[in-house]
Coordinates of C-alpha atoms in Angstrom, one line a residue:
Chain A
X1 CA -5.9 -36.1 -5.2
X2 CA -4.4 -35.0 -8.5
X3 CA -6.7 -33.6 -11.2
X4 CA -4.6 -34.4 -14.2
X5 CA -2.1 -37.0 -13.2
X6 CA -0.6 -37.3 -16.7
X7 CA 0.1 -33.6 -17.0
X8 CA 1.1 -33.0 -13.4
X9 CA 3.4 -35.9 -12.9
X10 CA 5.3 -36.1 -16.2
X11 CA 8.9 -37.3 -16.2
X12 CA 11.3 -34.4 -16.7
X13 CA 12.4 -35.3 -20.2
X14 CA 8.9 -35.9 -21.4
X15 CA 7.8 -32.6 -20.0
X16 CA 10.7 -30.7 -21.6
X17 CA 9.9 -32.2 -24.9
X18 CA 6.3 -31.0 -24.6
X19 CA 7.4 -27.6 -23.4
X20 CA 9.8 -27.1 -26.4
X21 CA 7.1 -28.2 -28.9
X22 CA 4.6 -25.8 -27.3
X23 CA 7.2 -23.0 -27.1
X24 CA 8.0 -23.3 -30.7
X25 CA 4.3 -23.2 -31.6
X26 CA 3.5 -20.2 -29.5
X27 CA 6.5 -18.2 -30.6
X28 CA 5.5 -18.8 -34.2
X29 CA 1.9 -17.9 -33.5
X30 CA 2.9 -14.7 -31.7
X31 CA 5.3 -13.7 -34.4
X32 CA 2.9 -14.3 -37.3
X33 CA -0.2 -12.8 -35.7
X34 CA 0.8 -10.0 -33.3
X35 CA 2.5 -7.0 -34.9
X36 CA 4.1 -6.2 -31.5
X37 CA 6.0 -9.5 -31.4
X38 CA 7.0 -9.4 -35.0
X39 CA 8.5 -6.0 -34.5
X40 CA 10.1 -6.9 -31.2
X41 CA 11.7 -10.1 -32.6
X42 CA 12.9 -8.4 -35.8
X43 CA 14.5 -5.7 -33.7
X44 CA 16.8 -8.2 -31.9
X45 CA 17.1 -10.3 -35.1
X46 CA 15.5 -13.5 -33.8
X47 CA 13.0 -15.6 -35.6
X48 CA 10.7 -18.5 -34.5
X49 CA 13.1 -20.9 -36.2
X50 CA 15.8 -19.9 -33.8
X51 CA 14.0 -21.8 -31.0
X52 CA 15.7 -25.2 -31.2
X53 CA 16.0 -25.9 -27.5
X54 CA 14.2 -24.7 -24.4
X55 CA 17.0 -22.3 -23.4
X56 CA 16.8 -20.6 -26.7
X57 CA 13.9 -18.8 -25.1
X58 CA 16.6 -16.5 -23.7
X59 CA 17.1 -15.1 -27.2
X60 CA 13.6 -13.7 -27.2
X61 CA 12.9 -10.1 -25.9
X62 CA 11.0 -9.5 -22.7
X63 CA 7.4 -8.3 -22.6
X64 CA 6.7 -5.7 -19.9
X65 CA 3.5 -4.4 -18.4
X66 CA 4.1 -1.2 -20.3
X67 CA 4.3 -3.1 -23.6
X68 CA 0.9 -4.7 -22.8
X69 CA -0.6 -1.4 -21.8
X70 CA 0.6 0.3 -24.9
X71 CA -1.3 -2.3 -26.9
X72 CA -4.5 -1.3 -25.1
X73 CA -7.2 -2.4 -25.7
X74 CA -6.8 -5.3 -28.2
X75 CA -3.4 -4.9 -29.8
X76 CA -1.9 -8.1 -28.2
X77 CA -4.6 -10.4 -29.5
X78 CA -3.3 -13.1 -31.8
X79 CA -6.8 -14.1 -33.1
X80 CA -9.6 -12.2 -34.7
X81 CA -11.5 -10.2 -32.0
X82 CA -14.6 -12.3 -33.0
X83 CA -12.9 -15.4 -31.7
X84 CA -12.4 -13.8 -28.3
X85 CA -15.3 -14.9 -26.0
X86 CA -14.3 -13.1 -22.8
X87 CA -12.1 -10.3 -21.7
X88 CA -10.6 -9.3 -18.3
X89 CA -8.5 -6.4 -17.3
X90 CA -6.1 -5.4 -14.5
X91 CA -7.3 -2.7 -12.2
X92 CA -5.7 0.1 -14.2
X93 CA -4.7 1.9 -11.0
X94 CA -1.6 3.4 -12.7
X95 CA -3.2 4.4 -16.0
X96 CA -4.8 2.3 -18.7
X97 CA -5.5 -1.2 -17.6
X98 CA -4.0 -4.3 -19.3
X99 CA -6.6 -6.3 -21.3
X100 CA -6.5 -10.1 -21.4
X101 CA -8.5 -11.8 -24.1
X102 CA -9.7 -15.4 -24.0
X103 CA -10.8 -17.8 -26.8
X104 CA -13.1 -20.7 -25.8
X105 CA -10.0 -22.9 -25.7
X106 CA -8.3 -20.3 -23.3
X107 CA -11.3 -20.5 -21.0
X108 CA -11.1 -24.3 -21.1
X109 CA -7.4 -24.0 -20.2
X110 CA -8.2 -21.6 -17.4
X111 CA -10.8 -24.0 -16.0
X112 CA -8.3 -26.9 -16.3
X113 CA -5.5 -25.1 -14.3
X114 CA -8.0 -23.9 -11.7
X115 CA -9.4 -27.4 -11.5
X116 CA -5.9 -28.6 -10.8
X117 CA -5.5 -25.8 -8.1
X118 CA -8.7 -26.6 -6.3
X119 CA -8.0 -30.3 -6.4
X120 CA -4.6 -29.7 -5.1
X121 CA -6.2 -27.9 -2.2
X122 CA -8.3 -31.0 -1.5
X123 CA -11.4 -30.0 -3.4
X124 CA -13.7 -32.3 -5.3
X125 CA -17.3 -32.6 -6.3
X126 CA -18.5 -32.9 -2.8
X127 CA -17.2 -29.4 -1.8
X128 CA -19.0 -26.1 -1.5
X129 CA -16.7 -23.4 -2.6
X130 CA -17.4 -20.0 -1.2
X131 CA -15.8 -17.8 -3.8
X132 CA -15.2 -14.3 -2.3
X133 CA -12.9 -13.2 -5.0
X134 CA -14.5 -10.3 -7.0
X135 CA -16.5 -11.2 -10.0
X136 CA -16.3 -8.9 -13.0
X137 CA -13.3 -7.6 -15.0
X138 CA -11.0 -8.8 -12.2
X139 CA -9.9 -12.4 -13.0
X140 CA -10.2 -13.7 -9.4
X141 CA -13.9 -14.5 -9.3
X142 CA -14.5 -16.1 -12.7
X143 CA -11.2 -18.0 -12.7
X144 CA -12.0 -19.8 -9.5
X145 CA -15.6 -20.2 -10.7
X146 CA -14.6 -22.1 -13.9
X147 CA -12.3 -24.4 -12.0
X148 CA -14.9 -25.1 -9.3
X149 CA -17.4 -26.0 -11.9
X150 CA -14.9 -28.2 -13.8
X151 CA -14.3 -30.3 -10.7
X152 CA -18.1 -30.5 -10.2
X153 CA -18.1 -28.7 -6.8
X154 CA -20.9 -26.4 -5.8
X155 CA -19.7 -22.9 -6.4
X156 CA -21.1 -20.2 -4.2
X157 CA -20.5 -17.1 -6.3
X158 CA -20.8 -14.6 -3.5
X159 CA -18.0 -12.3 -4.8
X160 CA -16.2 -9.8 -2.6
X161 CA -17.6 -7.7 0.2
X162 CA -20.7 -7.8 2.4
X163 CA -19.0 -9.6 5.2
X164 CA -22.2 -10.2 7.3
X165 CA -23.7 -12.1 4.4
X166 CA -20.5 -14.0 3.9
X167 CA -20.6 -15.1 7.5
X168 CA -24.3 -16.1 7.3
X169 CA -23.9 -18.1 4.0
X170 CA -20.8 -19.8 5.3
X171 CA -22.8 -21.2 8.2
X172 CA -26.0 -21.9 6.4
X173 CA -24.5 -23.5 3.3
X174 CA -21.7 -25.3 5.1
X175 CA -19.0 -23.9 2.8
X176 CA -16.0 -26.2 2.9
X177 CA -13.5 -24.2 0.8
X178 CA -13.0 -20.5 1.1
X179 CA -11.4 -18.6 -1.8
X180 CA -10.3 -14.9 -1.1
X181 CA -7.3 -12.8 -0.3
X182 CA -5.5 -13.8 2.9
X183 CA -6.2 -10.4 4.5
X184 CA -9.9 -10.9 3.9
X185 CA -9.7 -14.3 5.4
X186 CA -8.2 -12.7 8.5
X187 CA -11.0 -10.1 8.5
X188 CA -13.6 -12.9 8.2
X189 CA -12.0 -14.7 11.1
X190 CA -12.3 -11.5 13.2
X191 CA -15.9 -11.0 12.4
X192 CA -16.7 -14.6 13.1
X193 CA -15.1 -14.3 16.5
X194 CA -17.1 -11.1 17.2
X195 CA -20.2 -12.9 16.3
X196 CA -19.3 -15.8 18.5
X197 CA -19.3 -18.2 15.6
X198 CA -16.6 -20.7 16.5
X199 CA -14.9 -23.0 13.9
X200 CA -17.0 -25.9 15.2
X201 CA -20.1 -24.2 13.8
X202 CA -18.4 -24.1 10.4
X203 CA -17.5 -26.7 7.8
X204 CA -14.4 -25.1 6.4
X205 CA -11.5 -27.5 5.5
X206 CA -9.4 -25.5 3.1
X207 CA -8.7 -21.9 1.9
X208 CA -7.2 -20.9 -1.4
X209 CA -5.7 -17.5 -0.7
X210 CA -3.9 -15.3 -3.1
X211 CA -3.9 -12.0 -5.1
X212 CA -1.5 -10.4 -2.5
X213 CA 1.7 -11.2 -0.7
X214 CA 1.4 -12.9 2.7
X215 CA 3.6 -14.7 5.2
X216 CA 3.9 -18.0 7.0
X217 CA 2.9 -16.2 10.2
X218 CA -0.3 -15.2 8.6
X219 CA -0.9 -18.7 7.4
X220 CA -0.5 -20.0 10.9
X221 CA -2.8 -17.3 12.3
X222 CA -5.5 -18.0 9.7
X223 CA -5.3 -21.8 10.1
X224 CA -5.5 -21.5 13.9
X225 CA -8.5 -19.1 13.8
X226 CA -10.5 -20.7 11.0
X227 CA -9.4 -24.3 11.5
X228 CA -8.7 -24.9 7.8
X229 CA -5.7 -25.6 5.7
X230 CA -4.6 -22.3 4.2
X231 CA -3.0 -22.6 0.8
X232 CA -1.3 -20.1 -1.5
X233 CA -2.4 -19.6 -5.1
X234 CA -0.6 -17.4 -7.6
X235 CA -1.6 -16.0 -10.9
X236 CA -1.8 -12.8 -12.8
X237 CA -4.2 -11.3 -15.3
X238 CA -1.6 -10.8 -18.0
X239 CA -0.9 -14.6 -18.0
X240 CA -4.4 -15.9 -17.4
X241 CA -5.6 -15.0 -13.9
X242 CA -5.5 -17.2 -10.9
X243 CA -4.2 -20.7 -11.6
X244 CA -0.6 -20.1 -12.7
X245 CA 0.6 -21.9 -9.6
X246 CA -0.8 -23.5 -6.5
X247 CA 0.5 -25.0 -3.2
X248 CA -0.2 -28.6 -2.4
X249 CA -0.7 -30.0 1.1
X250 CA 3.0 -30.0 1.7
X251 CA 2.9 -26.2 1.9
X252 CA 6.4 -26.0 0.6
X253 CA 6.2 -23.8 -2.5
X254 CA 3.7 -23.4 -5.3
X255 CA 3.5 -25.9 -8.2
X256 CA 3.6 -23.9 -11.4
X257 CA 1.5 -25.5 -14.2
X258 CA 4.6 -25.5 -16.3
X259 CA 3.1 -27.5 -19.2
X260 CA 1.1 -24.3 -19.9
X261 CA 3.2 -21.5 -18.3
X262 CA 6.9 -21.6 -18.8
X263 CA 8.8 -20.0 -15.9
X264 CA 12.3 -18.5 -15.8
X265 CA 14.1 -16.6 -13.2
X266 CA 16.2 -13.6 -14.2
X267 CA 18.4 -11.0 -12.5
X268 CA 16.2 -7.9 -12.7
X269 CA 19.3 -5.7 -13.1
X270 CA 21.3 -7.6 -15.7
X271 CA 18.2 -9.3 -17.2
X272 CA 20.3 -12.5 -17.5
X273 CA 18.6 -15.8 -16.8
X274 CA 19.6 -17.4 -13.5
X275 CA 19.9 -21.1 -12.7
X276 CA 17.3 -23.0 -10.7
X277 CA 17.6 -22.3 -7.0
X278 CA 18.6 -18.6 -7.5
X279 CA 16.4 -15.9 -6.2
X280 CA 15.3 -13.4 -8.9
X281 CA 12.4 -12.1 -10.9
X282 CA 9.9 -14.5 -12.3
X283 CA 9.4 -14.4 -16.1
X284 CA 6.5 -16.3 -17.6
X285 CA 5.6 -17.4 -21.1
X286 CA 2.2 -18.8 -21.9
X287 CA 2.8 -22.0 -23.9
X288 CA -0.8 -22.6 -25.0
X289 CA -2.8 -19.4 -24.8
X290 CA -4.5 -18.7 -28.1
X291 CA -6.2 -15.3 -27.7
X292 CA -3.3 -13.5 -26.2
X293 CA 0.0 -15.3 -26.1
X294 CA 2.5 -13.6 -23.8
X295 CA 6.2 -14.2 -24.4
X296 CA 8.6 -13.7 -21.5
X297 CA 6.5 -11.5 -19.4
X298 CA 8.3 -9.8 -16.6
X299 CA 6.1 -10.3 -13.5
X300 CA 8.4 -8.2 -11.2
X301 CA 7.7 -10.8 -8.6
X302 CA 10.7 -12.1 -6.7
X303 CA 10.9 -15.8 -6.1
X304 CA 13.0 -19.0 -6.6
X305 CA 12.3 -22.0 -8.8
X306 CA 12.8 -25.5 -7.4
X307 CA 12.4 -28.4 -9.9
X308 CA 12.0 -32.1 -8.8
X309 CA 9.4 -34.5 -7.7
X310 CA 7.3 -33.4 -4.8
X311 CA 6.1 -35.8 -2.1
X312 CA 2.6 -35.2 -3.4
X313 CA 3.7 -36.9 -6.6
X314 CA 3.7 -33.9 -8.8
X315 CA 6.7 -33.0 -11.0
X316 CA 5.5 -29.5 -11.7
X317 CA 8.3 -27.1 -10.8
X318 CA 7.9 -25.3 -7.5
X319 CA 8.2 -21.6 -6.9
X320 CA 8.7 -20.1 -3.4
X321 CA 6.2 -17.8 -2.0
X322 CA 6.6 -14.3 -3.5
X323 CA 9.0 -12.4 -1.3
X324 CA 8.9 -9.0 -3.0
X325 CA 8.7 -6.9 -6.1
X326 CA 11.5 -5.9 -8.4
X327 CA 10.1 -2.5 -8.8
X328 CA 8.6 -0.2 -6.2
X329 CA 5.0 -1.3 -6.6
X330 CA 3.2 -1.8 -3.3
X331 CA 0.2 -3.9 -2.7
X332 CA -1.7 -2.5 0.2
X333 CA -4.8 -4.5 1.1
X334 CA -4.8 -5.9 -2.4
X335 CA -4.7 -2.4 -4.0
X336 CA -1.7 -1.5 -6.1
X337 CA 0.0 1.7 -5.0
X338 CA 3.0 3.3 -6.4
X339 CA 5.0 5.9 -4.4
X340 CA 4.8 8.2 -7.3
X341 CA 1.0 8.4 -6.8
X342 CA 1.6 9.6 -3.3
X343 CA 4.1 12.1 -4.5
X344 CA 1.6 13.4 -7.0
X345 CA -0.9 13.9 -4.3
X346 CA 1.6 15.8 -2.1
X347 CA 2.6 18.0 -5.0
X348 CA -1.0 19.2 -5.3
X349 CA -0.7 20.9 -1.9
X350 CA 0.7 24.3 -2.0
X351 CA 3.7 25.0 0.1
X352 CA 4.4 21.3 0.9
X353 CA 7.9 20.1 0.2
X354 CA 7.6 16.6 -1.4
X355 CA 9.9 15.1 1.1
X356 CA 8.1 12.1 2.3
X357 CA 8.4 8.5 3.4
X358 CA 5.9 5.7 3.2
X359 CA 5.8 3.2 6.0
X360 CA 3.8 0.1 5.4
X361 CA 3.0 -2.2 8.3
X362 CA 0.5 -4.8 9.2
X363 CA -0.2 -4.3 12.9
X364 CA -3.5 -6.1 13.1
X365 CA -3.4 -8.4 10.0
X366 CA -4.5 -5.6 7.8
X367 CA -2.1 -3.4 5.9
X368 CA -1.6 0.1 7.2
X369 CA 0.0 2.9 5.3
X370 CA 1.6 5.8 7.1
X371 CA 3.0 8.7 5.1
X372 CA 5.5 10.9 6.8
X373 CA 5.7 14.4 5.4
X374 CA 8.1 17.1 6.4
X375 CA 6.4 20.1 7.9
X376 CA 7.0 23.5 6.3
X377 CA 6.2 27.0 7.4
X378 CA 3.2 27.2 5.2
X379 CA 1.7 24.2 6.8
X380 CA 2.5 25.1 10.3
X381 CA 0.5 27.3 12.7
X382 CA 0.4 28.2 16.4
X383 CA -3.0 26.4 16.6
X384 CA -3.4 22.7 17.0
X385 CA -6.6 22.5 15.1
X386 CA -5.0 24.2 12.1
X387 CA -2.1 21.8 12.0
X388 CA -4.5 18.9 12.4
X389 CA -6.6 20.3 9.5
X390 CA -3.5 20.4 7.3
X391 CA -2.8 16.7 8.2
X392 CA -6.4 15.8 7.3
X393 CA -6.1 17.7 4.1
X394 CA -3.0 15.8 3.0
X395 CA -4.8 12.5 3.9
X396 CA -7.7 13.5 1.7
X397 CA -5.5 14.3 -1.2
X398 CA -3.7 10.9 -0.9
X399 CA -7.0 9.1 -0.6
X400 CA -8.3 10.8 -3.8
X401 CA -5.2 9.6 -5.6
X402 CA -4.9 6.0 -4.4
X403 CA -8.3 5.2 -3.0
X404 CA -7.0 4.1 0.4
X405 CA -7.1 5.7 3.8
X406 CA -3.7 6.6 5.1
X407 CA -2.3 8.1 8.2
X408 CA -0.2 11.2 7.6
X409 CA 2.4 12.2 10.2
X410 CA 4.1 15.6 10.1
X411 CA 7.8 15.3 10.9
X412 CA 10.4 18.0 11.3
X413 CA 12.2 19.3 8.3
X414 CA 15.4 17.5 7.3
X415 CA 14.4 14.6 9.5
X416 CA 13.7 12.2 6.7
X417 CA 16.7 10.4 5.2
X418 CA 18.2 11.9 2.1
X419 CA 20.1 9.7 -0.3
X420 CA 22.1 10.3 -3.4
X421 CA 20.2 9.2 -6.4
X422 CA 17.0 7.4 -5.7
X423 CA 15.5 8.2 -2.4
X424 CA 14.4 5.5 -0.1
X425 CA 10.7 6.3 -0.1
X426 CA 9.2 3.1 1.2
X427 CA 9.8 1.2 4.3
X428 CA 7.9 -2.0 4.3
X429 CA 7.7 -3.5 7.8
X430 CA 5.4 -6.4 6.8
X431 CA 8.3 -8.8 6.3
X432 CA 6.6 -10.4 3.3
Chain B
X1 CA -3.8 49.4 18.6
X2 CA -0.7 47.8 16.9
X3 CA 1.5 48.3 20.0
X4 CA -0.9 46.4 22.1
X5 CA -0.2 43.3 20.2
X6 CA 2.4 40.9 21.4
X7 CA 4.5 38.8 19.1
X8 CA 4.7 35.1 19.9
X9 CA 6.9 32.5 18.2
X10 CA 5.7 28.9 17.7
X11 CA 7.9 25.9 16.9
X12 CA 6.8 22.6 15.4
X13 CA 8.0 19.7 17.5
X14 CA 7.8 16.1 16.3
X15 CA 6.5 13.9 19.1
X16 CA 9.9 12.3 19.5
X17 CA 12.3 12.0 22.4
X18 CA 14.7 15.0 22.9
X19 CA 13.1 17.4 20.4
X20 CA 12.0 20.0 23.0
X21 CA 15.4 19.8 24.6
X22 CA 17.0 20.3 21.2
X23 CA 15.0 23.5 20.6
X24 CA 15.8 24.9 24.0
X25 CA 19.4 24.0 23.6
X26 CA 19.6 26.0 20.4
X27 CA 18.1 29.0 22.2
X28 CA 20.2 28.6 25.3
X29 CA 23.4 28.6 23.2
X30 CA 22.2 31.8 21.5
X31 CA 21.7 33.4 24.9
X32 CA 18.0 33.9 24.4
X33 CA 16.0 34.6 27.5
X34 CA 12.5 33.2 27.2
X35 CA 10.0 35.3 29.0
X36 CA 7.4 32.6 29.1
X37 CA 6.3 29.5 27.1
X38 CA 3.7 26.9 26.8
X39 CA 3.4 23.6 24.9
X40 CA 0.4 22.3 23.2
X41 CA 0.8 18.6 22.7
X42 CA -1.2 16.0 20.7
X43 CA -0.5 12.3 20.3
X44 CA 1.5 13.1 17.1
X45 CA 3.2 16.5 17.5
X46 CA 3.7 19.4 19.8
X47 CA 3.7 23.2 19.4
X48 CA 6.1 25.1 21.5
X49 CA 4.9 28.7 22.0
X50 CA 7.2 31.3 23.4
X51 CA 7.4 35.0 24.2
X52 CA 10.9 36.2 23.7
X53 CA 12.4 39.8 23.5
X54 CA 14.1 39.7 20.1
X55 CA 11.7 37.6 18.0
X56 CA 13.4 38.1 14.6
X57 CA 16.7 36.9 16.0
X58 CA 15.0 33.8 17.6
X59 CA 13.2 33.0 14.3
X60 CA 16.4 33.1 12.3
X61 CA 18.3 31.0 14.8
X62 CA 15.6 28.3 14.9
X63 CA 15.3 28.3 11.2
X64 CA 19.0 27.9 10.8
X65 CA 18.6 24.7 12.9
X66 CA 15.9 23.4 10.6
X67 CA 12.9 24.1 12.9
X68 CA 9.6 25.1 11.4
X69 CA 8.5 28.3 13.1
X70 CA 5.6 30.7 12.9
X71 CA 5.4 34.2 14.3
X72 CA 1.9 35.6 15.1
X73 CA 0.1 38.1 17.3
X74 CA -1.3 37.3 20.8
X75 CA -2.7 39.5 23.5
X76 CA -1.0 40.0 26.9
X77 CA -3.2 41.0 29.8
X78 CA -2.1 42.0 33.3
X79 CA -4.3 40.3 35.9
X80 CA -4.2 41.0 39.6
X81 CA -2.4 38.0 41.1
X82 CA -5.3 37.0 43.3
X83 CA -8.2 34.5 43.2
X84 CA -10.8 35.2 40.4
X85 CA -8.4 37.4 38.4
X86 CA -8.4 35.3 35.3
X87 CA -12.1 34.6 35.5
X88 CA -12.9 38.3 35.2
X89 CA -10.9 38.6 31.9
X90 CA -12.6 35.5 30.4
X91 CA -16.0 37.0 31.4
X92 CA -15.3 40.1 29.4
X93 CA -14.5 38.0 26.3
X94 CA -17.4 35.7 26.9
X95 CA -19.8 38.7 27.0
X96 CA -18.3 40.0 23.7
X97 CA -18.8 36.5 22.2
X98 CA -15.1 36.0 21.5
X99 CA -13.6 32.5 21.6
X100 CA -10.3 32.0 23.2
X101 CA -8.2 29.5 21.2
X102 CA -5.7 29.0 24.0
X103 CA -4.1 30.9 26.8
X104 CA -1.2 30.6 29.2
X105 CA 0.0 32.7 32.1
X106 CA 3.0 33.5 34.2
X107 CA 3.2 35.4 37.5
X108 CA 5.5 38.4 37.8
X109 CA 6.6 38.9 41.4
X110 CA 8.0 42.4 40.8
X111 CA 4.6 43.9 40.0
X112 CA 2.5 41.5 42.0
X113 CA 0.5 40.6 38.9
X114 CA 0.1 37.7 36.5
X115 CA 0.4 38.1 32.8
X116 CA -2.0 36.1 30.8
X117 CA -1.2 35.5 27.1
X118 CA -4.3 35.0 25.1
X119 CA -5.0 33.9 21.5
X120 CA -8.4 34.9 20.1
X121 CA -9.3 34.1 16.5
X122 CA -9.5 37.8 15.8
X123 CA -6.8 39.6 17.7
X124 CA -8.1 43.1 17.1
X125 CA -11.6 42.2 18.3
X126 CA -10.1 40.6 21.4
X127 CA -8.0 43.7 22.3
X128 CA -11.0 46.0 21.7
X129 CA -13.3 43.9 23.9
X130 CA -10.7 43.6 26.6
X131 CA -9.9 47.4 26.6
X132 CA -13.5 48.4 26.6
X133 CA -14.2 45.9 29.4
X134 CA -11.6 47.6 31.6
X135 CA -8.9 44.9 31.4
X136 CA -5.2 46.0 31.4
X137 CA -3.9 45.0 28.0
X138 CA -0.1 45.3 28.0
X139 CA 2.0 46.5 25.2
X140 CA 4.9 44.4 24.0
X141 CA 7.3 46.9 25.5
X142 CA 5.6 46.5 28.9
X143 CA 5.9 42.8 28.8
X144 CA 9.5 42.8 27.8
X145 CA 10.4 45.3 30.5
X146 CA 8.9 43.3 33.3

C-alpha cells in the first residue's frame, strides 16, 4: 500500500519542478524571517533570487549542528513563537540541546510523512502499533504517534522501558507493528524467549526500527526471532524527527520523502556536492517546514543516494542504510557519546595519562564499550584489590560523564598506538 | 625496625601473551638475579612481585623499558622447613588481628629453612606482632645474603 500515491510516485520532472518551487519558497522564507540565514547568505553573497535551478542550492551555505545550538532556544524559528504549537529537542548530551519548533502545519506534515512510513511498513487502520519509542522531548514517540493516528491504526503509546509490561501488552493486545530501536527489539526478543513466549503467541508482522545504526545481520536476527518484517526508518530532530526516510518491503534502501526533505550528498572534506551513487555525507533541506526551516543541514551521516523507480512503485529517491558518521560521534545503545567526553572523565583522575582507546563492539546484540587506559605508577600497586579499585574508579568517572556503563582495561604504557596528528581513539568493531 | 623491612618490586603486566617473558628478558639481559617472585593474576591483568638485591637498578631498568613498577615494603620471615612451620607464623598474626594481603615463600637449602614473604596492610604492626610472637623476622641483608 502507498499512503500518498500522487506524492510518492511522481514522475522525475514533475517532482523536480515541485522541489524547485518549494526550495525557492523556503529559502526566501528563511532569509526574510531568520536572522541567522540572512547573515549567513549575505556573508557568501547569495540571495533567494539566485535559486533558479535545483542545483543552485549548492550556492547556499551549510547549517551545522553548532549553528542550531548557538540559536538556542528559539533563534531558528521563522514564525512568531506564538504560532509554534509544539517543541522537541535533541538529547543535549554534548551541551545545549537543539530545539525544533513545529507549527500546526508542521505537525500535519510530520503526521503525513510518518503515515507514509507506517503504510510503507504494511500498516493500516487494522493494525495495533506498539510504540516503544520514548514520548516526551525526544521526537521518536510522538512522531510515530501522529503517523499511527493518521492512518487510523490503534496506537499503543507505551513509550520506552518497562520490558515486562511491553511483553505482557504485546501478547494481550495482539500488537501487530512494533516501533523501537533495533537493539531494543533484540532485547525484547531475548526476554520473550526467556519467558517462553514464542512468535506463535504473538501477532507481530512488522517492525519499524531506527534511531541508531544497525546492520543486515541484525535485521536477519530480529526477523528470525520475532517473526516479523524488520524495516529501517530514518529521521532526525533537526529536520523533523522520524519520518525523513523509510524502507519499503524491498528492503533495499530507504525512500526519502524528497518532496519535503531535499537530500544532497557532499564530500565531508571538500564540502563539494557529489553525484548520485557516490558515498558521502547526507545534507538535508526542509522544503516545507514553517516553524523552523533548515537549509542544507549537515547530518554527518554517511550514505549514498539512488534515484529511480522502485519495484514498490515509488519514485522517492533511496538512500542506503547509514554506514557511519563523518565526525567521531558514537552512538552506543542509542546514546550519543563523543570520545572527548571520555577524555574529560579520564583527565579528572589524578596521575592518569590520558592515553586511551575506545573499543566499541556488539558481542550479544547490545553495544559494549571498552576503554583501554594506559597504567601509570600512580595507579599501580602491588595489591590486586587496589588496582581493581582504580579500574572501578575510572569506570565510575566515565559513567558520570556519559551515562553509560563501560568496561575499563588497564594496559601497559606505550602499548596504545600513537599517531601523528589526530590519534585513533575509536575502534568500532560493530561493522555498521 | 627499618632494617627489618624488605623491599619488593612489583610490575604491572597486561594479560597478554609474552608479557611476563618480556619483563624477565629485560632483567636477564641486565644480569639481575631474582631471589624469588610471585605472580598475582586476574582475568584482566597480572602483578609480578619480586625480591631482587639491587632494587633501584631494577626499577630504572624496567622503567626504561616502559614497565609500570612500584616498590614497597614487605616482611620476610624465616620458617623451619618442616610441616606446620607456616601455620605457626599465621597464627601469630591471626591472634594479633592482622590481615595478610598476600604471601609467597621459597625454600633455602643452605640454611634448611623456608623464607616467607608477607604483605600486611600495616607493615610496622606486622613486624611488631611477629617479633613479639617469637617469629624470626629477617632483615633485608639477611635475605640477600642467603
